[in-house]
Tab-separated table of C-alpha atoms and ligand atoms in Angstrom:
chain	number	residue	atom	x	y	z
A	3	MET	CA	71.186	46.013	148.251
A	4	GLN	CA	68.766	44.914	145.540
A	5	THR	CA	66.056	47.415	144.611
A	6	PHE	CA	62.656	46.383	143.213
A	7	SER	CA	59.691	48.373	142.013
A	8	GLU	CA	57.663	45.282	141.039
A	9	ILE	CA	56.195	42.617	143.296
A	10	ALA	CA	56.993	39.456	141.293
A	11	PRO	CA	60.812	39.835	141.155
A	12	LEU	CA	60.895	40.947	144.795
A	13	ARG	CA	58.987	37.804	145.771
A	14	ALA	CA	61.433	35.655	143.797
A	15	ALA	CA	64.431	37.243	145.555
A	16	LEU	CA	62.807	36.800	148.975
A	17	ALA	CA	61.956	33.174	148.190
A	18	GLU	CA	65.620	32.567	147.346
A	19	ALA	CA	66.700	34.095	150.680
A	20	ARG	CA	64.180	31.936	152.545
A	21	GLN	CA	65.337	28.797	150.704
A	22	ALA	CA	68.866	29.614	151.852
A	23	GLY	CA	67.479	29.409	155.402
A	24	LYS	CA	67.489	33.149	156.039
A	25	SER	CA	64.987	34.840	158.331
A	26	ILE	CA	63.496	38.052	156.934
A	27	GLY	CA	62.817	41.299	158.776
A	28	LEU	CA	60.494	43.887	157.208
A	29	ALA	CA	60.645	47.638	157.895
A	30	PRO	CA	57.673	49.266	156.087
A	31	THR	CA	58.070	53.036	155.639
A	32	MET	CA	56.760	55.987	153.675
A	33	GLY	CA	60.309	57.320	153.342
A	34	ALA	CA	61.744	60.756	154.242
A	35	PHE	CA	63.868	58.884	156.733
A	36	HIS	CA	64.645	60.247	160.163
A	37	GLU	CA	66.239	58.535	163.128
A	38	GLY	CA	62.922	56.794	163.945
A	39	HIS	CA	62.977	54.950	160.598
A	40	LEU	CA	66.650	54.099	161.017
A	41	THR	CA	65.860	52.545	164.386
A	42	LEU	CA	63.305	50.244	162.695
A	43	ILE	CA	65.856	49.210	160.054
A	44	ARG	CA	68.621	48.681	162.643
A	45	ARG	CA	66.363	46.558	164.815
A	46	ALA	CA	65.343	44.480	161.770
A	47	ARG	CA	69.052	44.145	160.896
A	48	ALA	CA	69.959	43.010	164.417
A	49	GLU	CA	67.212	40.381	164.643
A	50	ASN	CA	67.087	38.854	161.138
A	51	ASP	CA	69.389	37.405	158.472
A	52	ALA	CA	67.963	39.556	155.681
A	53	VAL	CA	66.232	42.940	155.777
A	54	LEU	CA	63.556	44.311	153.448
A	55	VAL	CA	62.788	48.034	153.604
A	56	THR	CA	59.681	49.254	151.776
A	57	LEU	CA	59.265	52.849	150.693
A	58	PHE	CA	55.774	53.750	149.540
A	59	VAL	CA	53.780	56.907	150.254
A	60	ASN	CA	50.469	55.105	150.378
A	61	PRO	CA	47.800	57.381	148.864
A	62	THR	CA	44.855	55.484	150.370
A	63	GLN	CA	45.773	56.334	153.972
A	64	PHE	CA	45.658	60.112	153.428
A	65	ASN	CA	42.185	61.462	154.050
A	66	ASP	CA	43.428	64.949	153.183
A	67	ILE	CA	44.817	65.541	149.685
A	68	GLU	CA	46.864	68.543	150.889
A	69	ASP	CA	48.569	66.318	153.477
A	70	PHE	CA	49.360	63.738	150.749
A	71	VAL	CA	50.783	66.350	148.395
A	72	SER	CA	52.897	68.043	151.071
A	73	TYR	CA	54.132	64.777	152.620
A	74	PRO	CA	57.974	64.912	152.456
A	75	ARG	CA	59.577	62.666	149.815
A	76	HIS	CA	63.334	62.057	149.458
A	77	PRO	CA	63.753	58.725	147.655
A	78	GLU	CA	67.181	59.730	146.283
A	79	ARG	CA	68.423	60.196	149.871
A	80	ASP	CA	66.517	57.273	151.403
A	81	ALA	CA	67.834	54.513	149.129
A	82	PRO	CA	71.560	54.952	149.992
A	83	THR	CA	70.618	55.398	153.654
A	84	ALA	CA	68.715	52.106	153.671
A	85	GLU	CA	71.723	50.422	152.106
A	86	ALA	CA	74.148	51.996	154.601
A	87	GLU	CA	71.938	50.708	157.438
A	88	GLY	CA	72.266	47.191	156.079
A	89	ALA	CA	69.063	46.635	154.078
A	90	ASP	CA	69.367	43.745	151.625
A	91	PHE	CA	66.226	44.551	149.653
A	92	LEU	CA	64.470	47.853	148.932
A	93	PHE	CA	60.913	47.865	147.557
A	94	THR	CA	59.721	51.130	145.969
A	95	PRO	CA	56.450	50.305	144.173
A	96	SER	CA	54.318	52.743	142.178
A	97	PRO	CA	50.664	53.264	143.194
A	98	ASP	CA	49.672	51.241	140.077
A	99	GLU	CA	51.817	48.298	141.191
A	100	MET	CA	50.122	48.273	144.600
A	101	TYR	CA	46.626	49.128	143.371
A	102	PRO	CA	46.300	47.834	139.810
A	103	LYS	CA	43.206	48.391	137.707
A	104	GLY	CA	40.279	46.504	139.226
A	105	PHE	CA	41.667	46.555	142.782
A	106	ASP	CA	38.588	46.249	145.000
A	107	THR	CA	39.475	44.837	148.428
A	108	VAL	CA	39.919	46.596	151.754
A	109	VAL	CA	40.995	45.489	155.217
A	110	VAL	CA	39.332	47.150	158.219
A	111	ALA	CA	39.961	46.489	161.906
A	112	ARG	CA	36.535	47.842	162.723
A	113	GLY	CA	36.364	48.933	166.386
A	114	LEU	CA	39.950	50.080	166.694
A	115	SER	CA	39.805	52.078	163.476
A	116	GLU	CA	36.937	54.279	164.622
A	117	ARG	CA	38.610	55.761	167.706
A	118	LEU	CA	41.063	58.670	168.133
A	119	GLU	CA	42.993	58.995	164.863
A	120	GLY	CA	40.232	57.078	163.089
A	121	ALA	CA	37.594	59.571	164.257
A	122	SER	CA	39.738	62.526	163.167
A	123	ARG	CA	40.934	60.973	159.907
A	124	PRO	CA	38.077	58.928	158.376
A	125	GLY	CA	39.360	56.091	156.175
A	126	HIS	CA	42.957	56.456	157.394
A	127	PHE	CA	43.213	53.075	159.111
A	128	GLN	CA	41.448	51.281	156.281
A	129	GLY	CA	44.218	52.587	154.018
A	130	VAL	CA	46.912	51.594	156.513
A	131	ALA	CA	45.462	48.139	157.217
A	132	THR	CA	45.007	47.353	153.529
A	133	VAL	CA	48.515	48.375	152.486
A	134	VAL	CA	50.146	46.701	155.507
A	135	ALA	CA	48.226	43.449	154.860
A	136	LYS	CA	49.498	43.580	151.276
A	137	LEU	CA	53.090	44.300	152.328
A	138	LEU	CA	53.021	41.492	154.919
A	139	ASN	CA	51.685	39.087	152.276
A	140	ILE	CA	54.250	40.164	149.711
A	141	ALA	CA	57.174	39.954	152.162
A	142	GLY	CA	56.277	36.763	154.051
A	143	ALA	CA	58.632	38.159	156.704
A	144	ASP	CA	59.388	36.514	160.020
A	145	ARG	CA	59.176	39.871	161.796
A	146	ALA	CA	57.885	43.334	160.874
A	147	TYR	CA	58.842	46.526	162.702
A	148	PHE	CA	56.584	49.507	163.449
A	149	GLY	CA	57.156	52.598	165.590
A	150	GLU	CA	55.270	53.060	168.858
A	151	LYS	CA	54.748	56.750	168.060
A	152	ASP	CA	51.882	55.532	165.865
A	153	TRP	CA	50.557	53.479	168.762
A	154	GLN	CA	47.033	53.073	167.382
A	155	GLN	CA	48.419	51.981	164.007
A	156	LEU	CA	50.490	49.360	165.834
A	157	GLN	CA	47.352	48.012	167.560
A	158	VAL	CA	45.446	47.949	164.252
A	159	ILE	CA	48.311	45.978	162.669
A	160	ARG	CA	48.487	43.540	165.601
A	161	ARG	CA	44.711	43.025	165.268
A	162	LEU	CA	44.747	42.394	161.522
A	163	THR	CA	47.695	39.987	161.640
A	164	ALA	CA	45.975	37.985	164.383
A	165	ASP	CA	42.573	38.052	162.659
A	166	LEU	CA	43.916	37.178	159.200
A	167	ASN	CA	46.373	34.544	160.505
A	168	ILE	CA	49.364	36.311	159.023
A	169	PRO	CA	52.368	34.473	160.511
A	170	THR	CA	54.619	37.525	160.927
A	171	GLU	CA	55.641	38.675	164.385
A	172	ILE	CA	54.771	42.363	164.824
A	173	VAL	CA	57.470	44.193	166.766
A	174	GLY	CA	56.781	47.613	168.317
A	175	VAL	CA	59.822	49.892	168.453
A	176	PRO	CA	60.014	52.715	171.063
A	177	THR	CA	59.541	56.308	169.885
A	178	VAL	CA	62.725	58.179	169.029
A	179	ARG	CA	62.762	61.785	170.283
A	180	GLU	CA	64.661	64.954	169.491
A	181	ALA	CA	66.887	66.318	172.300
A	182	ASP	CA	64.004	68.571	173.467
A	183	GLY	CA	61.548	65.656	173.627
A	184	LEU	CA	59.618	66.172	170.358
A	185	ALA	CA	58.745	62.763	168.882
A	186	MET	CA	60.459	62.298	165.526
A	187	SER	CA	58.032	62.481	162.613
A	188	SER	CA	58.434	63.069	158.893
A	189	ARG	CA	55.982	65.958	159.299
A	190	ASN	CA	58.245	67.868	161.747
A	191	VAL	CA	60.126	69.438	158.807
A	192	LEU	CA	56.872	71.133	157.751
A	193	LEU	CA	56.758	73.181	160.997
A	194	THR	CA	57.972	76.789	161.065
A	195	ALA	CA	60.720	77.520	163.618
A	196	GLU	CA	58.120	78.969	165.980
A	197	GLN	CA	55.743	76.011	165.578
A	198	ARG	CA	58.677	73.625	166.026
A	199	ARG	CA	59.470	75.225	169.418
A	200	ALA	CA	55.796	75.175	170.401
A	201	ALA	CA	55.387	71.495	169.438
A	202	THR	CA	57.560	70.370	172.362
A	203	VAL	CA	54.482	71.009	174.502
A	204	LEU	CA	53.141	67.568	173.472
A	205	ALA	CA	56.020	65.627	175.022
A	206	SER	CA	56.137	67.871	178.091
A	207	ALA	CA	52.364	67.473	178.617
A	208	LEU	CA	52.765	63.680	178.467
A	209	ASP	CA	55.651	63.868	180.970
A	210	ASN	CA	53.449	66.049	183.115
A	211	ALA	CA	50.696	63.392	182.995
A	212	GLN	CA	53.141	60.824	184.387
A	213	ALA	CA	54.335	63.336	186.999
A	214	ILE	CA	50.722	63.706	188.158
A	215	ALA	CA	50.316	59.919	188.219
A	216	ASP	CA	53.524	59.751	190.286
A	217	THR	CA	51.781	61.792	193.005
A	218	GLY	CA	49.220	58.988	193.382
A	219	VAL	CA	46.429	60.336	191.143
A	220	GLN	CA	44.742	57.443	189.291
A	221	ASP	CA	41.602	59.170	187.974
A	222	ALA	CA	42.009	58.966	184.198
A	223	TYR	CA	39.628	61.863	183.458
A	224	GLN	CA	41.494	64.133	185.855
A	225	ILE	CA	44.826	63.243	184.236
A	226	ALA	CA	43.336	63.734	180.747
A	227	ALA	CA	42.006	67.175	181.767
A	228	TRP	CA	45.478	68.190	182.994
A	229	LEU	CA	46.972	66.856	179.781
A	230	ARG	CA	44.639	68.977	177.649
A	231	GLN	CA	45.135	72.088	179.807
A	232	THR	CA	48.936	71.785	179.602
A	233	ILE	CA	48.780	71.715	175.794
A	234	GLU	CA	46.193	74.512	175.592
A	235	VAL	CA	48.542	76.848	177.468
A	236	GLN	CA	50.609	76.901	174.263
A	237	PRO	CA	48.832	79.440	171.994
A	238	LEU	CA	50.082	77.849	168.745
A	239	ALA	CA	48.619	74.432	169.612
A	240	ARG	CA	45.068	73.468	168.626
A	241	VAL	CA	44.206	70.293	170.514
A	242	ASP	CA	42.395	67.579	168.581
A	243	TYR	CA	42.322	65.093	171.461
A	244	ALA	CA	44.070	64.528	174.790
A	245	VAL	CA	42.896	61.276	176.347
A	246	VAL	CA	43.787	58.454	178.691
A	247	VAL	CA	42.824	55.084	177.233
A	248	ASP	CA	43.335	51.345	177.425
A	249	PRO	CA	46.616	50.639	175.570
A	250	GLU	CA	45.124	47.761	173.539
A	251	THR	CA	41.518	48.704	172.843
A	252	LEU	CA	42.090	52.487	172.925
A	253	GLN	CA	38.801	52.866	174.762
A	254	GLU	CA	38.693	55.454	177.522
A	255	VAL	CA	39.355	54.121	181.026
A	256	ASP	CA	38.232	55.475	184.418
A	257	SER	CA	41.456	54.724	186.212
A	258	ILE	CA	45.115	54.155	185.423
A	259	GLU	CA	45.451	51.614	188.252
A	260	ASN	CA	46.353	48.853	185.758
A	261	GLY	CA	48.394	51.132	183.510
A	262	ALA	CA	47.015	53.213	180.620
A	263	LEU	CA	48.053	55.125	177.533
A	264	ALA	CA	48.005	58.920	177.376
A	265	ALA	CA	47.511	59.938	173.734
A	266	VAL	CA	47.457	63.406	172.198
A	267	ALA	CA	46.937	64.989	168.784
A	268	ALA	CA	47.237	68.695	168.032
A	269	ARG	CA	47.659	71.017	165.093
A	270	PHE	CA	50.425	73.570	164.844
A	271	GLY	CA	49.322	75.644	161.885
A	272	LYS	CA	48.529	73.114	159.139
A	273	VAL	CA	50.727	70.391	160.628
A	274	ARG	CA	48.983	67.776	162.733
A	275	LEU	CA	51.196	65.903	165.214
A	276	ILE	CA	50.491	62.956	167.502
A	277	ASP	CA	52.323	61.531	170.500
A	278	ASN	CA	51.656	59.113	173.340
A	279	ARG	CA	53.089	57.723	176.524
A	280	LEU	CA	52.313	54.675	178.652
A	281	LEU	CA	51.308	55.766	182.156
A	282	ARG	CA	52.121	53.690	185.185
A	283	PRO	CA	50.362	54.202	188.538
A	284	ALA	CA	52.395	55.255	191.559
A	285	PRO	CA	52.858	52.452	194.103
A	286	GLY	CA	50.473	52.688	197.058
A	287	PRO	CA	46.844	53.787	197.389
A	288	ALA	CA	45.240	56.259	194.957
A	289	VAL	CA	44.875	59.877	196.053
A	290	ARG	CA	42.329	62.527	194.916
A	291	ARG	CA	43.427	66.086	194.117
B	30	LIG	O1	53.855	54.280	159.539
B	30	LIG	C1	53.977	54.420	158.305
B	30	LIG	O2	54.974	54.953	157.822
B	30	LIG	C2	52.871	53.936	157.392
B	30	LIG	O3	51.623	54.119	157.957
B	30	LIG	C3	53.062	52.462	156.933
B	30	LIG	C4	53.012	51.523	158.123
B	30	LIG	C5	54.393	52.314	156.233
B	30	LIG	C6	51.937	52.069	155.977
B	30	LIG	O4	51.901	52.890	154.870
């Protein structure tokens, strides 16, 4: 594995790989690898001739300085892991390399960025969209891999690649979960043991939403209300949102008859977690409860 902290030599190495006829898969990360990250790298490995992993805790996507400071960082562990998973190139830029003096451009997917996470974390998606546009431009990859746990981020990235004519295929990779259902996240290590146990309520509430849909309920507001109530039963959870939305636009829907996304965000102490699940309607006519 070749490691780069500067853009120019990375670009030269990638150009050489492309000239040799190799396809390139990009797995952008902020490090502190867990199984979810490894799944992105493995998928990139399986579907491309060469794999680039990027490791950059992007300061511009943190709207809360405390969250940025406490974000887990283990570069000394991540680099050998990336190599063991078959990465050919590792890119670990400094903030100055990504945002040199005079940097003055931002990328915003306007509508999408204002909803859900965007409403709770002003500026977050501008930071994500800008850094991802830069990474996609630097890599010139054939495919780039992003986790579905950050479903809204995935939609923002699909939007910006389409709008800016970036010729990289964006591949969504299913959420990896702990044995008790908790979606893997770098922030999970910040939970106390008690909060960690309580946090499983997010996945069970989402399962519950599908169980309700399985009984024939299609009313999105009713399902969202059940979703919120299930989470609120857990005293350590402070719900930020619990909604049922269109999977692409993330706008609220009235009915799940054509499928919908249940999305939740809640705080457990200082740690804010998100999760989501696609809901499918039960076959047959809708019922009211
Ligand atoms: O999902 C992440 O880890 C980050 O938001 C990303 C896509 C690497 C951009 O910094």
